[in-house]
Tab-separated table of C-alpha atoms and ligand atoms in Angstrom:
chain	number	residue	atom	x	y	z
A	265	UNK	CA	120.830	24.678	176.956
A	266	UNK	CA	122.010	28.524	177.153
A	267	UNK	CA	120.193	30.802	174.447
A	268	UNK	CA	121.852	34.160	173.316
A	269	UNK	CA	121.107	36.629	170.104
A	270	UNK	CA	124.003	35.085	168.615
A	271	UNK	CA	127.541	32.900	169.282
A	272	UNK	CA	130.780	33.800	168.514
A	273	UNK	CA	133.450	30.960	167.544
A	274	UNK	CA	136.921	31.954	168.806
A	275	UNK	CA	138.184	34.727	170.844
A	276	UNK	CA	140.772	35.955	168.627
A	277	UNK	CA	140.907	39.735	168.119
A	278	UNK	CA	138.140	39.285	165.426
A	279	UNK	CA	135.688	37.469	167.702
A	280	UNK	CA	136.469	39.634	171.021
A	281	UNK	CA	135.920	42.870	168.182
A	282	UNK	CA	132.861	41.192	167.050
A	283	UNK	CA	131.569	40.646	170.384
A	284	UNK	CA	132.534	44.127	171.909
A	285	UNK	CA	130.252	45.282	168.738
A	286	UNK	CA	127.811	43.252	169.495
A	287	UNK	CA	127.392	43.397	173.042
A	288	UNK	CA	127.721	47.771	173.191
A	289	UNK	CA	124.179	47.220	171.006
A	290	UNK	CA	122.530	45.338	173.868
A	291	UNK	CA	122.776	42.078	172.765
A	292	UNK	CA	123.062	38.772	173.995
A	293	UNK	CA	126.526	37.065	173.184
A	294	UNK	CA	128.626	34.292	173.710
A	295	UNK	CA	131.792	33.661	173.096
A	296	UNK	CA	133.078	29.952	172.969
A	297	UNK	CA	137.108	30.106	173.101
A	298	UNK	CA	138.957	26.416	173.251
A	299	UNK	CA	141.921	27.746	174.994
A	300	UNK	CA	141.903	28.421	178.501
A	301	UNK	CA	144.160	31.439	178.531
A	302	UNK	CA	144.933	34.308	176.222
A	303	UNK	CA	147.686	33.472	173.340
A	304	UNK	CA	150.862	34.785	174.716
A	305	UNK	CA	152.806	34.528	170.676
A	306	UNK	CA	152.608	38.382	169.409
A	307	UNK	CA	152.000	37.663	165.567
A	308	UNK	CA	150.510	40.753	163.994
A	309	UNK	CA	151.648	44.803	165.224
A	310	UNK	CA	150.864	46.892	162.210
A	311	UNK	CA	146.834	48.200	163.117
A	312	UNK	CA	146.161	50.486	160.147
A	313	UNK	CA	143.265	53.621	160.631
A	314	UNK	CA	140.619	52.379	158.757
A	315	UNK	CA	140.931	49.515	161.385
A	316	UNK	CA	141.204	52.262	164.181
A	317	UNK	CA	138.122	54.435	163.021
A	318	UNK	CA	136.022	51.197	163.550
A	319	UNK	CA	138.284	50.003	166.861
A	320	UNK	CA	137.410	53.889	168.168
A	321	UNK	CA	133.909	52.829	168.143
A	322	UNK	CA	134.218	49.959	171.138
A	323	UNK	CA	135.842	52.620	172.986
A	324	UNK	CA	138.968	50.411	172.508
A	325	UNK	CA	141.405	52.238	170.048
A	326	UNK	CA	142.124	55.176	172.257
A	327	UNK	CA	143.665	52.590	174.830
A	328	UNK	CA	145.611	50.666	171.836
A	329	UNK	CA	147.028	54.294	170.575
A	330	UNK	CA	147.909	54.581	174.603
A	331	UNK	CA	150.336	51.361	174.146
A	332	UNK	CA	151.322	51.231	170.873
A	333	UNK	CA	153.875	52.615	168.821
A	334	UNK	CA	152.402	55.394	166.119
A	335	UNK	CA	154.192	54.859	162.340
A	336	UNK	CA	154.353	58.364	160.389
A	337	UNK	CA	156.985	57.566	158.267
A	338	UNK	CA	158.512	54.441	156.391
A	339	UNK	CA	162.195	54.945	154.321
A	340	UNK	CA	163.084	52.496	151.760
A	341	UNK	CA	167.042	52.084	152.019
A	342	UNK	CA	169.183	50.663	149.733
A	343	UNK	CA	173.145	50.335	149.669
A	344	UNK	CA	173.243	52.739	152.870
A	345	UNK	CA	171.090	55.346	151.622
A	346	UNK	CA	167.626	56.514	152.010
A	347	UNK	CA	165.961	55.826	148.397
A	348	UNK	CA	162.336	56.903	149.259
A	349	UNK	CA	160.185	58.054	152.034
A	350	UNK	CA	156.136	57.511	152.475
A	351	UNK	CA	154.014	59.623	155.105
A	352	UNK	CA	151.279	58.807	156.481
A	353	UNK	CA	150.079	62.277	157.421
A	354	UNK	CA	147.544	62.932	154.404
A	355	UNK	CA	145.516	58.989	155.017
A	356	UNK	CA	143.660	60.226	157.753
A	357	UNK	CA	142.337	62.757	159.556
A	358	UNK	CA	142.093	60.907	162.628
A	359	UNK	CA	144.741	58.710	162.707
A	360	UNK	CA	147.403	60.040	160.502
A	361	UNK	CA	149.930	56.548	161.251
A	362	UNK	CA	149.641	53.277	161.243
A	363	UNK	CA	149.816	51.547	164.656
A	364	UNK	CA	152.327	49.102	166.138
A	365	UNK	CA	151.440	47.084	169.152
A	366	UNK	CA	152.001	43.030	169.991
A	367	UNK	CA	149.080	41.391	169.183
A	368	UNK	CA	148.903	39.942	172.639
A	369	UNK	CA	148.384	43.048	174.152
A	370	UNK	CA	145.775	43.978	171.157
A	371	UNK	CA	143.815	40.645	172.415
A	372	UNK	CA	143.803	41.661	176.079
A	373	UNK	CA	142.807	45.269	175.575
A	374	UNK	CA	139.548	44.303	173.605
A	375	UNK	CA	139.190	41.304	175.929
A	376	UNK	CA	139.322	43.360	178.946
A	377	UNK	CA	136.319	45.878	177.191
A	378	UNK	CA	134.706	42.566	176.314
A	379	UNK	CA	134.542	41.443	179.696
A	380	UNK	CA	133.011	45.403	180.972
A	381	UNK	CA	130.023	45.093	178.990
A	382	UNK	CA	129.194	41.165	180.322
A	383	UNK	CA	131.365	39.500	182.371
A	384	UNK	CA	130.089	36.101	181.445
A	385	UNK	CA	129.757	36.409	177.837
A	386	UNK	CA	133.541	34.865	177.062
A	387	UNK	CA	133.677	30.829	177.741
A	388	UNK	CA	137.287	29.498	177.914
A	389	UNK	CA	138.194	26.533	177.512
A	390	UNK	CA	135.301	25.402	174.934
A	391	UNK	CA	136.055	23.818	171.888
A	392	UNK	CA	133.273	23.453	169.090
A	393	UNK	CA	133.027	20.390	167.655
A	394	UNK	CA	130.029	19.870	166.031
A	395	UNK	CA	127.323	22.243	164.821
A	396	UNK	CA	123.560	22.032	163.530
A	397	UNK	CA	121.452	24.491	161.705
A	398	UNK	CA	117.821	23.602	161.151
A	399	UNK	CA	116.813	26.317	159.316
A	400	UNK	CA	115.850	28.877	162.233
A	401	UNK	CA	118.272	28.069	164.913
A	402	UNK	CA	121.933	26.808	164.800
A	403	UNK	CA	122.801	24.606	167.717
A	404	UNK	CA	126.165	23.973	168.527
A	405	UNK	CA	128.214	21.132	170.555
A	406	UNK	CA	131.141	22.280	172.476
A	407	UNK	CA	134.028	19.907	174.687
A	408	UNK	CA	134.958	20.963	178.050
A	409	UNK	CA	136.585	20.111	180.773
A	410	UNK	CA	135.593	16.140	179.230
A	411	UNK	CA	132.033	17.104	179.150
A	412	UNK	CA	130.007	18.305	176.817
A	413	UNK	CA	128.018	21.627	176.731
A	414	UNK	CA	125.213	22.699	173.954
A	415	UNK	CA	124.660	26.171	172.471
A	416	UNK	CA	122.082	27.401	170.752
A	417	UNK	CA	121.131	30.893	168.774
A	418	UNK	CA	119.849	32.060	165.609
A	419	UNK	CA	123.008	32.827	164.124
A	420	UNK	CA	126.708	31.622	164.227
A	421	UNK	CA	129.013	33.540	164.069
A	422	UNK	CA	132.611	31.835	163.562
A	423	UNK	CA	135.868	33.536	163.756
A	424	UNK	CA	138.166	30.444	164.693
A	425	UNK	CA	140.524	31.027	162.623
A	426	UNK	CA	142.886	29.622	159.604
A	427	UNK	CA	141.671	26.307	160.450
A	428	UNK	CA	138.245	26.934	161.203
A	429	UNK	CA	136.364	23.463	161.950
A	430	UNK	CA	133.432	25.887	161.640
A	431	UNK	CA	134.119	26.065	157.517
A	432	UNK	CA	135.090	22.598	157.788
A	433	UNK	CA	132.104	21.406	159.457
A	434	UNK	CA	129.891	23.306	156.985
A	435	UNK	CA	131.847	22.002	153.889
A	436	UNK	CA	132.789	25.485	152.578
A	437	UNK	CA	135.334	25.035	150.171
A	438	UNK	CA	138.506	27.580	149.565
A	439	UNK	CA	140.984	28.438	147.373
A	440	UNK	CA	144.781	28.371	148.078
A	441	UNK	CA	147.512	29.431	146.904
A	442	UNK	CA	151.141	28.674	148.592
A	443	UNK	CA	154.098	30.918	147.761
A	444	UNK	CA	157.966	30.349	147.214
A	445	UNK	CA	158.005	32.974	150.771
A	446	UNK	CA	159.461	32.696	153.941
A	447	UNK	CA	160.486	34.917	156.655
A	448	UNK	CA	162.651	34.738	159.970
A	449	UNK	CA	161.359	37.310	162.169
A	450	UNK	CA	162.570	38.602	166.058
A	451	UNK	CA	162.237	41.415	168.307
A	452	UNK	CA	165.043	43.015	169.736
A	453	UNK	CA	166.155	45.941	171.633
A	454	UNK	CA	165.982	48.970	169.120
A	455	UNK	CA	169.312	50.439	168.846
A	456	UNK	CA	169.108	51.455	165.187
A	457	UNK	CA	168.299	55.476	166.054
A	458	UNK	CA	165.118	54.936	163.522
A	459	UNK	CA	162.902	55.220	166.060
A	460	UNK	CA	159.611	55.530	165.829
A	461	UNK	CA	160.094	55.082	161.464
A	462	UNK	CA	159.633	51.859	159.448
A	463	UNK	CA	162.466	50.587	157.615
A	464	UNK	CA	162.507	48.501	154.865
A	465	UNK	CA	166.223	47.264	153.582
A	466	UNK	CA	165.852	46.428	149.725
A	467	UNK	CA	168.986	43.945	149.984
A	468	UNK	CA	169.864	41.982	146.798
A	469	UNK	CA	169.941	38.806	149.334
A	470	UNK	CA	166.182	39.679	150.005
A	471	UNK	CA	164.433	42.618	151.721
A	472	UNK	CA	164.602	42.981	155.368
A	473	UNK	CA	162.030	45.217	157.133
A	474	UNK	CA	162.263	46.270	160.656
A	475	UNK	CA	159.212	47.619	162.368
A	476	UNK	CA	159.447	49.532	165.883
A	477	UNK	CA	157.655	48.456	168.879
A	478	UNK	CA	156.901	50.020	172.387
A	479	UNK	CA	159.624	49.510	174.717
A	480	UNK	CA	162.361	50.910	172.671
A	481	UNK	CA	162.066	47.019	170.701
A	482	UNK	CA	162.209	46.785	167.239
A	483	UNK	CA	160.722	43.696	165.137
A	484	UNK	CA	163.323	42.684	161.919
A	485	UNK	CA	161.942	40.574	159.393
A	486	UNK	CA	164.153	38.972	156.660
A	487	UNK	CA	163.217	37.292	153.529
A	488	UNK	CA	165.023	33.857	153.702
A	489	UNK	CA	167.214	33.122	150.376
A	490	UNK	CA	166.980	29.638	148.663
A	491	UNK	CA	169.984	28.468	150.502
A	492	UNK	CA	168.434	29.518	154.303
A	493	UNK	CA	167.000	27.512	156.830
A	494	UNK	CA	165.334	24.850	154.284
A	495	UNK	CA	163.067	23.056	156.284
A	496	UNK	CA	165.339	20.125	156.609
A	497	UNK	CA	166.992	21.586	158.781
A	498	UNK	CA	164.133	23.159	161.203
A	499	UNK	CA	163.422	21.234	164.637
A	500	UNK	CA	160.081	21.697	165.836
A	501	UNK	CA	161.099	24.598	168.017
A	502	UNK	CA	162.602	26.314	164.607
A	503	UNK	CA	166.321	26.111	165.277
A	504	UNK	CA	169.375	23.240	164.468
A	505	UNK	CA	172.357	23.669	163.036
A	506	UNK	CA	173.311	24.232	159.463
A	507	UNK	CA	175.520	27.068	158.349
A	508	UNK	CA	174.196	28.923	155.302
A	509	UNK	CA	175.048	32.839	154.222
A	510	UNK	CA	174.520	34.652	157.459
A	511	UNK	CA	176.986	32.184	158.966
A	512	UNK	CA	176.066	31.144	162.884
A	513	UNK	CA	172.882	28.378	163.519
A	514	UNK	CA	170.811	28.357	160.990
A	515	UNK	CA	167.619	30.502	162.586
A	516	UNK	CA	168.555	31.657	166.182
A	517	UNK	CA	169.424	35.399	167.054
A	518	UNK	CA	172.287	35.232	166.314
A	519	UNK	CA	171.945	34.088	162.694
A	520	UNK	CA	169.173	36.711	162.244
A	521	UNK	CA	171.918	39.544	163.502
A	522	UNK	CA	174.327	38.236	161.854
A	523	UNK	CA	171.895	38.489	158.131
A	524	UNK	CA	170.839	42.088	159.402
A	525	UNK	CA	174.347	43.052	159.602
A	526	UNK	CA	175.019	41.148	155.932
A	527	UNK	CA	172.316	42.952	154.692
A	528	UNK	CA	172.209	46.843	156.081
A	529	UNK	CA	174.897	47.073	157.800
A	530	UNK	CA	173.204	47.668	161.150
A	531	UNK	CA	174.336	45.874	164.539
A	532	UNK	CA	171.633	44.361	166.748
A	533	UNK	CA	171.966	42.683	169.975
A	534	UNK	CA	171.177	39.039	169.828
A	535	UNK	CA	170.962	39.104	173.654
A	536	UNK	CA	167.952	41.175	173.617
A	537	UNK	CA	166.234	38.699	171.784
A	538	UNK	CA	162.073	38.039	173.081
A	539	UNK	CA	160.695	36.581	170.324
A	540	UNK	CA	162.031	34.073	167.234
A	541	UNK	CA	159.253	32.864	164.259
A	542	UNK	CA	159.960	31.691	161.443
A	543	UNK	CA	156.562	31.643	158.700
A	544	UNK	CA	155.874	30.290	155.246
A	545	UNK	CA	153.463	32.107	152.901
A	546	UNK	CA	150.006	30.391	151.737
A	547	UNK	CA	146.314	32.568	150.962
A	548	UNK	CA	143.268	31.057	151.458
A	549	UNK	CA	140.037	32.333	150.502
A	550	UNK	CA	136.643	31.094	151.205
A	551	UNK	CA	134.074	30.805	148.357
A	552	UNK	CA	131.443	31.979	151.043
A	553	UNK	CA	131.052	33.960	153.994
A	554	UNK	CA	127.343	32.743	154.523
A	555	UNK	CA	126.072	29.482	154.902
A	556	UNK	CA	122.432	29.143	156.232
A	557	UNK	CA	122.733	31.188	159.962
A	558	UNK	CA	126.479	30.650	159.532
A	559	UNK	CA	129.095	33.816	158.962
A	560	UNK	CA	132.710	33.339	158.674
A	561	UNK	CA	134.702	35.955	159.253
A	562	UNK	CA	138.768	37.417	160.116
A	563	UNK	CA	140.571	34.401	158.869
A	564	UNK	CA	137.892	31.575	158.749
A	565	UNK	CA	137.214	33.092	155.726
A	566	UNK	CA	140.286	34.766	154.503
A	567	UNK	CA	144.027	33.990	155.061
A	568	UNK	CA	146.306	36.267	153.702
A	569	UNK	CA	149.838	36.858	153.911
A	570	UNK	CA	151.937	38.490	156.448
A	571	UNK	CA	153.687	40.779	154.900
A	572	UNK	CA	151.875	43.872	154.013
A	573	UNK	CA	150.245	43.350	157.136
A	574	UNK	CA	146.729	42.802	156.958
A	575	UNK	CA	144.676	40.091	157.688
A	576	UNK	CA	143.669	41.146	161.604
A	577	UNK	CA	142.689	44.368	160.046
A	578	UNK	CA	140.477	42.550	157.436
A	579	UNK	CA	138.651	40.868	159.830
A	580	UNK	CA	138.006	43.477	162.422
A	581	UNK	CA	136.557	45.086	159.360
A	582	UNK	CA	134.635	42.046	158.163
A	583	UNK	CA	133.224	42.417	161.872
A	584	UNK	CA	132.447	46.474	161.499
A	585	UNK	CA	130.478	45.705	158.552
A	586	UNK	CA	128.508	42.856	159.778
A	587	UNK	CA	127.367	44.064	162.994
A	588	UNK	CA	124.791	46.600	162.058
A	589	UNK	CA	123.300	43.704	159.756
A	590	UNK	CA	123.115	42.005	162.923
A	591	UNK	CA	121.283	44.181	164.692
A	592	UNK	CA	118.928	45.039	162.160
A	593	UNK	CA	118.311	40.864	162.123
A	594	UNK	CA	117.503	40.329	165.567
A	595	UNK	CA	115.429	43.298	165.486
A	596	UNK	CA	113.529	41.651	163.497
A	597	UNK	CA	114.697	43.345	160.024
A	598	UNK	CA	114.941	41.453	156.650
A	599	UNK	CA	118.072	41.441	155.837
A	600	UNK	CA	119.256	38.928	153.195
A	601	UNK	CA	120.425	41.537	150.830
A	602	UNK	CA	122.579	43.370	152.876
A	603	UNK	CA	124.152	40.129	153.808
A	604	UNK	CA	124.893	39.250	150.385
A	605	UNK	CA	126.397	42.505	150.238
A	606	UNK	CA	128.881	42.143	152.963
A	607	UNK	CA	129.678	38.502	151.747
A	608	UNK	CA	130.296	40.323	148.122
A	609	UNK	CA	132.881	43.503	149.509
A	610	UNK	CA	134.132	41.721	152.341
A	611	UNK	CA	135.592	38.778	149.428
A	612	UNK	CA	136.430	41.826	147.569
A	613	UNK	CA	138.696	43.002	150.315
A	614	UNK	CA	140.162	40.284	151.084
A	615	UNK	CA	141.277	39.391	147.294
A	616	UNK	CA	142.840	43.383	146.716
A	617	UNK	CA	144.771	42.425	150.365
A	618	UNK	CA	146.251	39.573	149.111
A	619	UNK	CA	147.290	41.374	145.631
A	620	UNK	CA	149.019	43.811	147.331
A	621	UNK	CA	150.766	40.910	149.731
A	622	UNK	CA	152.224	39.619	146.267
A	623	UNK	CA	153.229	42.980	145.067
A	624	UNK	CA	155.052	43.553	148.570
A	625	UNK	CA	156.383	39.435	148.672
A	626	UNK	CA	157.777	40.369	144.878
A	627	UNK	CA	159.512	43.546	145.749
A	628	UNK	CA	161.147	41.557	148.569
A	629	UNK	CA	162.580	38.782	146.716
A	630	UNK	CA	166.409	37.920	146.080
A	631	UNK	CA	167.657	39.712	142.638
A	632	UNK	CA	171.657	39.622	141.157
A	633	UNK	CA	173.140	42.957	141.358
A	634	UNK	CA	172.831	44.324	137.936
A	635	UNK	CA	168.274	43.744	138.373
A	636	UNK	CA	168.534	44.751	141.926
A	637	UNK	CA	170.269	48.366	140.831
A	638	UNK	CA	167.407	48.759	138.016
A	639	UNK	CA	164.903	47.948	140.358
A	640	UNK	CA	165.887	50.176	143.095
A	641	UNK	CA	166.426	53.375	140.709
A	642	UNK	CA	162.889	52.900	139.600
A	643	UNK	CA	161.531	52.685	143.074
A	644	UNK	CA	163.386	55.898	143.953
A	645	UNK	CA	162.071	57.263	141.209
A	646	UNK	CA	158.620	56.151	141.050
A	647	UNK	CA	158.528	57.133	144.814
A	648	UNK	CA	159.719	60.843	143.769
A	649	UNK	CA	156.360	61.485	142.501
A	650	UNK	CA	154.078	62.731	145.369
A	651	UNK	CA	150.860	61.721	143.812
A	652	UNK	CA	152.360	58.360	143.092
A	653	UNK	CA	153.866	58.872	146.527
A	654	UNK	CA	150.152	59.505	148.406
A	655	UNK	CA	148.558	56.381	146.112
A	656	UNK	CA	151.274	54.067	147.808
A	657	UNK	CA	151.002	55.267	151.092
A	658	UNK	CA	146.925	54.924	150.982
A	659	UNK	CA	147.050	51.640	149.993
A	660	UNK	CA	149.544	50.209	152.257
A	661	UNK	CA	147.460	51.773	155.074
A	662	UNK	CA	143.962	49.848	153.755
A	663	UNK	CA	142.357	53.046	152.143
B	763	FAD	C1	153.948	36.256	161.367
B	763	FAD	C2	152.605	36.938	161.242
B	763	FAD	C3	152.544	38.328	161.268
B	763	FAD	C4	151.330	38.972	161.105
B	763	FAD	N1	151.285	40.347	161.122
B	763	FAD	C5	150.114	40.972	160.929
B	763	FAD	C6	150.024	42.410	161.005
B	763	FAD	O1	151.011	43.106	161.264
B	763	FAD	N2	148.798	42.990	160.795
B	763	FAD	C7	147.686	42.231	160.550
B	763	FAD	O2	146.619	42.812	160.337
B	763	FAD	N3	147.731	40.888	160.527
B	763	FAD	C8	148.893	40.233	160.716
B	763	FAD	N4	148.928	38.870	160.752
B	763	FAD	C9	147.672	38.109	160.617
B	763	FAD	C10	146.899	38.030	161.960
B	763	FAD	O3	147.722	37.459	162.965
B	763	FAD	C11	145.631	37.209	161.767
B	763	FAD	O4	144.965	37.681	160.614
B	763	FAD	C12	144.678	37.322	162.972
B	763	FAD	O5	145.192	36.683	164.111
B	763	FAD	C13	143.327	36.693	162.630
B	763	FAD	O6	142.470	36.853	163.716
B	763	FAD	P1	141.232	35.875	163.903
B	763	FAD	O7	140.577	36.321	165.177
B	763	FAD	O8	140.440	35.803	162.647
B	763	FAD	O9	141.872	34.420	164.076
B	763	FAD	P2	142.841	33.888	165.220
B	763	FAD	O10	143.716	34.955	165.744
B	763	FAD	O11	143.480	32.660	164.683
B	763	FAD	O12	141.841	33.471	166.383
B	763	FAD	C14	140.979	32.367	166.254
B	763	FAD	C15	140.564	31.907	167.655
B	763	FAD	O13	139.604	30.845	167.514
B	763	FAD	C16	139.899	29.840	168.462
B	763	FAD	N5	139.337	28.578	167.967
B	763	FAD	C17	139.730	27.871	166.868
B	763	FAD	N6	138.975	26.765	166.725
B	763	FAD	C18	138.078	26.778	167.746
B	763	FAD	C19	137.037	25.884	168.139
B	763	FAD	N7	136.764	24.760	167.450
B	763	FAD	N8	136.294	26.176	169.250
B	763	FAD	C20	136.576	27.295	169.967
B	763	FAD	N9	137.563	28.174	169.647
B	763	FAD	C21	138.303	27.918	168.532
B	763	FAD	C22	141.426	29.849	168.525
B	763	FAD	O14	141.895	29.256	169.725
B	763	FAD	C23	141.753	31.328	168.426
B	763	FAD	O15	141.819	31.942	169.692
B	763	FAD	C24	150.140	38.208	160.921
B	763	FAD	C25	150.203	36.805	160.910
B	763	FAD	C26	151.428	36.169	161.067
B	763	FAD	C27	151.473	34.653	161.043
């Protein structure tokens, strides 16, 4: 049965983070992945720099900053015009933006650093399905290929995700909370002339916020109204017929230009389409971290939503904070307290991220005209103010 210091569940970017950590300290780690090959489906882009600072210390964010797209600016646009403006030149020293790059991409840039400190220490194709802790060692049961293979290490260290059979299998409980939400979202060709700025459309239909990418792309993201895309009218592959507002089928590219266009007046080319999703809204947050040689972390233990960006951030710092607790405990070091420290902030964290999710969800909803006008002037206003201005802008960017 192979022994290491300690086993990561899941090779999402808060496992391969984790095990970068990890594995630059000397350490013996292995990752257990179930799928065979990398997730191709780009869902998160915005990498703030609190999230960088720690990425800079694998040696990996200089090569994400090398892809990606860097955000110094978002507008807030209403009716045509420019209402407000946020920089991010005054968060950090270091990395004055927040960074846009697929999340594929993210995934194969730490896997690839993964994989030049141990070659050997990422299994594919495992699945966990069962898992044992007998008070000093945690031994784990893993399908693949049909077999079976056993693990075993003093600590566990599970990042598999919103549905983590990790939390399942250790009977954490969580709470939830699902939201009226949803969002179309697609990349296209950028031919707006925003460039390398964030745009968010405050639309009385619903906001619609357009991110750019690298490769002159642009992601749009538009709050669905009451009368879009209900989910009777979904397939499984997100698209049928159906005819609401934005006119064309319900949820293809050329419904989602067709709302852009209702909504800021702003042409994009359907053609250029790569990449259609359309998401609900739901937070989920564990009651623990720890249990026994068991830590959750990235969105085992934490869900939250989309928009505002967050949750791979969270958990690649959930992972910066555990891993010198780590290495203190298989150096031998008590370190109990400390964990119950991370356990404490990390919660924390993850409970202020999903606050400022529903503050970003609310400004985004539907309002009738005579609301939406109100609403807007005191944005514009409230926005005027540059301490106001710099409070915003640090806490959209995780500081
Ligand atoms: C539409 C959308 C947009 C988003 N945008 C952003 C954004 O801009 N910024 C941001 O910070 N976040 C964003 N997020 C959130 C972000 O995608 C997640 O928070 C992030 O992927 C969580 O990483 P993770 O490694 O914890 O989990 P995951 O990415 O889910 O990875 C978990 C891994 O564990 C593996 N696994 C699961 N079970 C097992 C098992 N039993 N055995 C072995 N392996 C297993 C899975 O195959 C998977 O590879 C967005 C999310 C969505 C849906």
């Amino acid at each position: 049965m192979p022994v290491a210091d300690v086993l990561i569940i899941g090779a999402g970017p808060v496992g391969l983070f984790m095990a970068a950590l990890l594995l630059q300290d000397g350490m013996d780690v292995q990752i257990l992945e179930q799928r065979s090959a990398p997730e191709p489906h780009s869902r998160a882009i915005g990498i703030h720099p609190p999230a960088l600072a720690a990425l800079a210390g694998t040696g990996v964010a200089e090569a994400l900053v090398a892809e990606g797209v860097p955000i110094r600016r978002g507008v807030a646009v209403a009716g045509g015009k420019c209402l407000a403006q946020m920089s991010f030149a005054g968060v950090s020293d270091r990395f004055p933006f927040v960074l846009s790059l697929p999340q594929g991409r993210t995934e194969a840039l730490l896997e690839r650093r993964v994989n030049e400190l141990d070659a050997g220490a990422l299994h594919r194709g495992v699945r966990l399905t069962r898992l044992s802790d007998d008070g000093a060692r945690v031994t784990v049961e893993a399908e693949s290929g049909g077999g079976l293979l056993r693990y075993t290490a003093p600590l566990v260290i599970a990042a598999d995700g919103v549905r983590s059979t990790v939390r399942a299998l250790r009977g954490v409980a969580v709470r939830g909370k699902e939201y009226p939400d949803s969002y179309l979202m697609g990349d296209f060709a950028d031919n707006t002339g925003f460039g390398p700025v964030a745009a968010l459309f405050l639309a009385g239909a619903g906001i619609v916020e357009s991110f750019p990418l690298p490769g002159q792309r642009r992601r749009w993201v538009v709050r669905l109204g009451a009368g879009d895309l209900t989910a009777g009218n979904l397939t499984a592959a997100g698209i049928t017929a159906g005819g609401h507002g934005c006119g064309g089928q319900d949820g293809d590219a050329l419904w989602l230009m067709r709302c852009v266009r209702e909504r800021t007046g702003l042409d994009i080319d359907a053609g250029t389409n790569s990449m259609l999703s359309r998401f609900g809204v739901r937070t989920r947050l564990a009651r623990r971290m720890l249990t026994g040689h068991v830590v959750m972390i990235g969105d085992a233990a934490h869900e939250v939503s989309p928009i505002g960006g967050q949750g791979m951030n969270l958990g690649w710092l959930d992972a910066a904070a555990l891993a010198p607790i780590v290495s203190a405990a298989v150096r031998g070091h008590e370190v109990e307290g400390d964990l119950r420290t991370f356990e404490r902030t990390r919660l924390r964290a993850a409970a202020r991220a999903t606050r400022q999710a529903e503050i970003n969800m609310a400004l985004g909803r539907p309002l009738p005209e005579g609301l939406l006008a109100a609403r807007n002037r005191a944005i514009g206003c409230v926005a005027a103010v540059p301490a106001v201005n710099a409070l915003i802008a640090r806490r959209f960017t995780m500081h």
